[in-house]
């Protein structure tokens, strides 16, 4: 008998998302999104007692709570009645300084956005602590002991694949920061002696792309070993960048600490997040969420929407046949709420981590570009791919991606689908349009080349110096 | 068709080592080892032209070349005609200072042992550079550019599982040092632009113990995925300590850099090394190799031999039914020689790393103790297991370990087997006897407990403070 995949939540049915946006593309009209009602929007008037869906208000550290996902999640958890402490070293803002780029939306300083929220909300005030998890271990453990959180959500990692491939300095920063931050969190939980549930933002990218040939399950996969032995194993990692590799390293550390120290760990393998604001960040301009459009941090759908707003052709890398998983920022908030409400039980004899794929659907990049093009009338433009994806594209021309998201569906997520998200896309283009005077067009195209061959193929004047690490911070 | 496991060396036959020392134990007489002639001993008179077996003298950096494996390997490679530069931050010696322990053998300072060798050898002098790979990246890259090595051998990691589990400080040091050192080496090779073959010392422990149920192959395993899809995957990792986890992280980084940057990488998954000296370190007392007997660094067979020499009962953890892989230090030297002589070709479409199991044979711990007991007349004593192995022992009472070492056998390794190694064991007990005035008996038993349950079970007075990190350096 194969060991069955872990099903902590008593899942019996299931759902699989496949490339839902295919050859015959629906034309998406520019109108308010009829699907928005289906998105489980946070209720700002829910009583504190309903926090997390299990009737319990929790004390939650949001590590990296100043970032693109962390900030709206912090507000969402606060709004449904949890006590939230944001822990962040503001590294994302500092990287902007080094890159000479900035969020398209003018984000206020961390203290100001927190104070604004606390002025508007009737909930327990959010607190903000400036702390570097990779470097300030003792202070972090002391803080855990004093505050005794129930849950920690770990967004505190450098999260851009292109940035992680840009120069030796950015490769090394990504490994040094991410691995140490994750290990310090795990080691600190054990040292504190507290029963803390850790929820971690991983990525679909740990599995690689176009490498599976079948459905990507949620963490574990049943395999048959030589001699007919059957086994459930952690799905093989096949990272495509230094950034993705650090998330694979995290997974190995989680497996060990779950087994050895019986920690409660949830690892969420997220797709590409799009959108800007949630209902909560839209309440006041000082709460606005960051919007990255530069070549290093701007992810594909948001980049297309920004390009469309500015009348710049939509830049599709390579053939655009890359299939990726997507999720709207509102759904990210809902998924975190669900994960927080459902901590796994420790499993001493197995060491299994609760792993969920945090995705709404998959789609090909060029099909996503086509939706945006149809919506806005702006052209698509194929460009040289700076990423090391050539071999895969040559082999299969285009990759498939077939992802299970059964667990979140069973927990009640009703994901926002691209086909019916015209209203949300319009909201993004409106944001992009409003702030397009802040766009630096020279920053839109990625200057990060995966290796020296990619740099040469792109004919980048600064490619070699970039790869060699000269001007590493530029 | 399943992808076949990689066979860079054109291997067609094979060899598997199983628990060769079983229930019916041979009585080993105390006499000179008849098997020593079978050990591929380094020839100190081989011409330089035969270095590495492919007629080419290479320039080799031995990273961590001051350690237990690094030092005899550095001498061996020098002796067969390679140009050797030792790079080491002397951290192993500094950890001894913190632990209040020391090598049983009185090792001379790094400069003195190198100078002694250079005085005795007619080869190109070995050079020694004190450099911290985790912290001095720029200096390391500069050194690569100036020296242009052909090969680097990476021993520069904290290598004791008990030390890695001892306190929060030692857990964090193990992760911070090992992951950063390995990533800096990989990143630095790419930045240098040089075609350097990296040979890395991994461990059998990346696979876990008692977890496979079948033969552990060399790196890759053929599996059948759901739906009947067949695939060759990196053998699943199942580390049993923070130390072992870092070697799993290394493996993921190697996979990525082999795929993305076409580096030539060889990862050697080594068993437990035993023995003290090689013919070369025995040439002069100032060349003596280190011998660890303390609870944190002393590995099992050497610890038994030292205990026997001192008339201390042989301490067997738990049931002693744990099966482990073993290799003599002389065979380690030979294996590294063979790995250096056979760099793999880059594989752009696959990213496979050359992985070899560097083991001579497997044996149960209590059977190894029985051999030593029969050889020396000293009793065995079962003690509480400080390691987190209970569940496995409860499940299966004793674990099996079935390991392939086909590749090194095909390359010409004739491993030293325990059954016929009485002479080598006697040599170790002679060394232990000679220096037993240096033994601190209070250091022999491990004070590192895998988790708080293990510490409590052992009734350790200092267990809780140790786990909590109080007196972390003690």
mmCIF file of C-alpha atoms in Angstrom, chain A residues 134-135 137-138 145 165 167-169 171-172 175-176 179-180 183-184 187 190-193 211-215 221-226 229 231 233-234 236-242 245-246 248-250 252-253 255-257 259-262 348-351 388 391-392 395 450-453 467-470, chain B residues 134-135 137-138 145 165 167-169 171-172 175-176 179-180 183-184 187 190-193 211-215 221-226 229 231 233-234 236-242 245-246 248-250 252-253 255-257 259-262 348-351 388 391-392 395 450-453 467-470:
data_model
loop_
_atom_site.group_PDB
_atom_site.id
_atom_site.type_symbol
_atom_site.label_atom_id
_atom_site.label_comp_id
_atom_site.label_asym_id
_atom_site.label_seq_id
_atom_site.Cartn_x
_atom_site.Cartn_y
_atom_site.Cartn_z
ATOM 1 C CA UNK A 134 19.049 36.689 9.930
ATOM 2 C CA UNK A 135 21.224 38.825 12.193
ATOM 3 C CA UNK A 137 18.625 36.041 16.750
ATOM 4 C CA UNK A 138 18.924 36.759 20.467
ATOM 5 C CA UNK A 145 9.496 34.814 25.121
ATOM 6 C CA UNK A 165 20.453 35.894 -10.280
ATOM 7 C CA UNK A 167 25.129 39.516 -9.460
ATOM 8 C CA UNK A 168 27.301 37.483 -7.084
ATOM 9 C CA UNK A 169 26.360 39.945 -4.349
ATOM 10 C CA UNK A 171 22.999 35.657 -5.112
ATOM 11 C CA UNK A 172 24.874 35.618 -1.841
ATOM 12 C CA UNK A 175 21.158 32.646 0.341
ATOM 13 C CA UNK A 176 22.614 34.310 3.428
ATOM 14 C CA UNK A 179 18.474 30.440 4.885
ATOM 15 C CA UNK A 180 19.606 32.123 8.077
ATOM 16 C CA UNK A 183 16.760 28.543 10.358
ATOM 17 C CA UNK A 184 16.818 31.200 13.083
ATOM 18 C CA UNK A 187 15.841 27.217 16.067
ATOM 19 C CA UNK A 190 12.614 25.268 19.774
ATOM 20 C CA UNK A 191 14.674 27.410 22.130
ATOM 21 C CA UNK A 192 11.602 29.363 23.284
ATOM 22 C CA UNK A 193 9.857 26.124 24.248
ATOM 23 C CA UNK A 211 9.663 18.979 -15.334
ATOM 24 C CA UNK A 212 6.918 16.877 -13.843
ATOM 25 C CA UNK A 213 4.807 15.522 -16.664
ATOM 26 C CA UNK A 214 1.840 15.190 -14.362
ATOM 27 C CA UNK A 215 -0.100 16.817 -11.594
ATOM 28 C CA UNK A 221 3.998 12.362 -3.940
ATOM 29 C CA UNK A 222 3.460 8.609 -4.009
ATOM 30 C CA UNK A 223 6.216 6.842 -5.893
ATOM 31 C CA UNK A 224 7.256 3.302 -6.607
ATOM 32 C CA UNK A 225 10.914 2.621 -5.907
ATOM 33 C CA UNK A 226 13.046 -0.089 -7.540
ATOM 34 C CA UNK A 229 8.563 -0.742 -2.945
ATOM 35 C CA UNK A 231 6.667 5.189 -0.683
ATOM 36 C CA UNK A 233 8.147 11.190 -0.554
ATOM 37 C CA UNK A 234 8.582 14.939 -0.436
ATOM 38 C CA UNK A 236 11.517 16.270 -5.701
ATOM 39 C CA UNK A 237 12.883 19.810 -5.810
ATOM 40 C CA UNK A 238 14.079 21.259 -9.107
ATOM 41 C CA UNK A 239 14.708 24.968 -8.499
ATOM 42 C CA UNK A 240 15.249 27.354 -11.396
ATOM 43 C CA UNK A 241 17.086 30.175 -9.594
ATOM 44 C CA UNK A 242 19.090 30.841 -6.454
ATOM 45 C CA UNK A 245 16.781 27.059 -4.339
ATOM 46 C CA UNK A 246 16.517 28.827 -0.967
ATOM 47 C CA UNK A 248 13.946 24.186 -1.365
ATOM 48 C CA UNK A 249 16.480 24.524 1.451
ATOM 49 C CA UNK A 250 13.682 25.830 3.677
ATOM 50 C CA UNK A 252 14.445 20.435 3.992
ATOM 51 C CA UNK A 253 14.887 22.362 7.237
ATOM 52 C CA UNK A 255 11.110 18.452 7.333
ATOM 53 C CA UNK A 256 13.899 18.029 9.857
ATOM 54 C CA UNK A 257 12.458 20.289 12.563
ATOM 55 C CA UNK A 259 10.486 15.326 12.698
ATOM 56 C CA UNK A 260 13.032 16.118 15.384
ATOM 57 C CA UNK A 261 11.291 18.803 17.448
ATOM 58 C CA UNK A 262 7.658 18.180 16.552
ATOM 59 C CA UNK A 348 6.561 12.249 15.520
ATOM 60 C CA UNK A 349 7.089 9.190 13.358
ATOM 61 C CA UNK A 350 6.962 10.901 10.021
ATOM 62 C CA UNK A 351 8.022 14.512 10.174
ATOM 63 C CA UNK A 388 17.710 29.922 -18.426
ATOM 64 C CA UNK A 391 16.463 23.983 -23.160
ATOM 65 C CA UNK A 392 13.018 23.333 -21.791
ATOM 66 C CA UNK A 395 12.493 20.216 -25.820
ATOM 67 C CA UNK A 450 20.578 33.728 -15.478
ATOM 68 C CA UNK A 451 24.083 32.892 -16.716
ATOM 69 C CA UNK A 452 26.744 34.160 -19.079
ATOM 70 C CA UNK A 453 25.177 32.451 -22.114
ATOM 71 C CA UNK A 467 27.641 38.552 -14.267
ATOM 72 C CA UNK A 468 31.139 39.270 -13.061
ATOM 73 C CA UNK A 469 29.805 41.241 -10.178
ATOM 74 C CA UNK A 470 31.189 44.639 -11.170
ATOM 75 C CA UNK B 134 31.819 31.760 4.756
ATOM 76 C CA UNK B 135 33.040 35.271 5.519
ATOM 77 C CA UNK B 137 34.268 35.762 -0.250
ATOM 78 C CA UNK B 138 36.081 38.563 -2.071
ATOM 79 C CA UNK B 145 41.781 34.308 -10.073
ATOM 80 C CA UNK B 165 22.467 19.454 17.850
ATOM 81 C CA UNK B 167 22.840 24.141 21.534
ATOM 82 C CA UNK B 168 21.080 26.859 19.533
ATOM 83 C CA UNK B 169 24.481 28.469 18.992
ATOM 84 C CA UNK B 171 22.930 24.630 15.358
ATOM 85 C CA UNK B 172 23.133 28.129 13.964
ATOM 86 C CA UNK B 175 23.910 26.225 9.155
ATOM 87 C CA UNK B 176 25.513 29.645 8.806
ATOM 88 C CA UNK B 179 25.586 26.777 3.702
ATOM 89 C CA UNK B 180 27.449 30.022 3.192
ATOM 90 C CA UNK B 183 27.327 28.699 -1.752
ATOM 91 C CA UNK B 184 30.313 31.054 -1.752
ATOM 92 C CA UNK B 187 29.122 31.470 -6.669
ATOM 93 C CA UNK B 190 30.958 31.140 -11.601
ATOM 94 C CA UNK B 191 32.313 34.623 -10.921
ATOM 95 C CA UNK B 192 35.897 33.527 -11.612
ATOM 96 C CA UNK B 193 34.893 32.197 -15.025
ATOM 97 C CA UNK B 211 14.199 4.786 5.850
ATOM 98 C CA UNK B 212 14.802 3.326 2.442
ATOM 99 C CA UNK B 213 13.861 -0.318 2.554
ATOM 100 C CA UNK B 214 16.181 -1.072 -0.314
ATOM 101 C CA UNK B 215 19.548 -0.345 -1.806
ATOM 102 C CA UNK B 221 17.032 6.709 -8.069
ATOM 103 C CA UNK B 222 14.554 5.500 -10.674
ATOM 104 C CA UNK B 223 10.989 5.919 -9.511
ATOM 105 C CA UNK B 224 7.537 5.484 -10.966
ATOM 106 C CA UNK B 225 5.282 8.472 -10.409
ATOM 107 C CA UNK B 226 1.464 8.401 -10.276
ATOM 108 C CA UNK B 229 5.305 7.998 -15.436
ATOM 109 C CA UNK B 231 11.600 9.298 -13.784
ATOM 110 C CA UNK B 233 15.206 11.709 -9.390
ATOM 111 C CA UNK B 234 17.749 12.872 -6.846
ATOM 112 C CA UNK B 236 14.985 11.853 -1.412
ATOM 113 C CA UNK B 237 16.757 13.515 1.499
ATOM 114 C CA UNK B 238 15.842 12.541 5.049
ATOM 115 C CA UNK B 239 18.417 14.167 7.325
ATOM 116 C CA UNK B 240 18.721 13.170 10.969
ATOM 117 C CA UNK B 241 20.452 16.263 12.358
ATOM 118 C CA UNK B 242 21.070 19.911 11.546
ATOM 119 C CA UNK B 245 20.427 18.823 6.814
ATOM 120 C CA UNK B 246 23.201 21.184 5.672
ATOM 121 C CA UNK B 248 21.105 18.101 1.895
ATOM 122 C CA UNK B 249 21.039 21.853 1.287
ATOM 123 C CA UNK B 250 24.442 21.520 -0.397
ATOM 124 C CA UNK B 252 20.195 21.187 -3.830
ATOM 125 C CA UNK B 253 22.633 24.022 -4.497
ATOM 126 C CA UNK B 255 21.937 20.518 -8.590
ATOM 127 C CA UNK B 256 21.047 24.123 -9.397
ATOM 128 C CA UNK B 257 24.583 25.297 -10.249
ATOM 129 C CA UNK B 259 22.118 22.917 -14.353
ATOM 130 C CA UNK B 260 22.334 26.700 -14.569
ATOM 131 C CA UNK B 261 26.076 27.323 -14.842
ATOM 132 C CA UNK B 262 27.308 23.949 -16.098
ATOM 133 C CA UNK B 348 23.233 21.251 -19.748
ATOM 134 C CA UNK B 349 19.866 19.584 -20.172
ATOM 135 C CA UNK B 350 19.844 17.679 -16.929
ATOM 136 C CA UNK B 351 21.919 19.294 -14.237
ATOM 137 C CA UNK B 388 16.461 10.925 18.142
ATOM 138 C CA UNK B 391 10.962 5.700 16.732
ATOM 139 C CA UNK B 392 12.985 3.932 14.100
ATOM 140 C CA UNK B 395 9.392 0.303 14.479
ATOM 141 C CA UNK B 450 18.782 15.721 19.876
ATOM 142 C CA UNK B 451 15.715 17.302 21.480
ATOM 143 C CA UNK B 452 14.222 17.970 24.905
ATOM 144 C CA UNK B 453 12.652 14.484 25.139
ATOM 145 C CA UNK B 467 18.845 22.685 24.951
ATOM 146 C CA UNK B 468 17.889 26.177 26.020
ATOM 147 C CA UNK B 469 21.230 27.488 24.931
ATOM 148 C CA UNK B 470 22.519 28.535 28.323
#
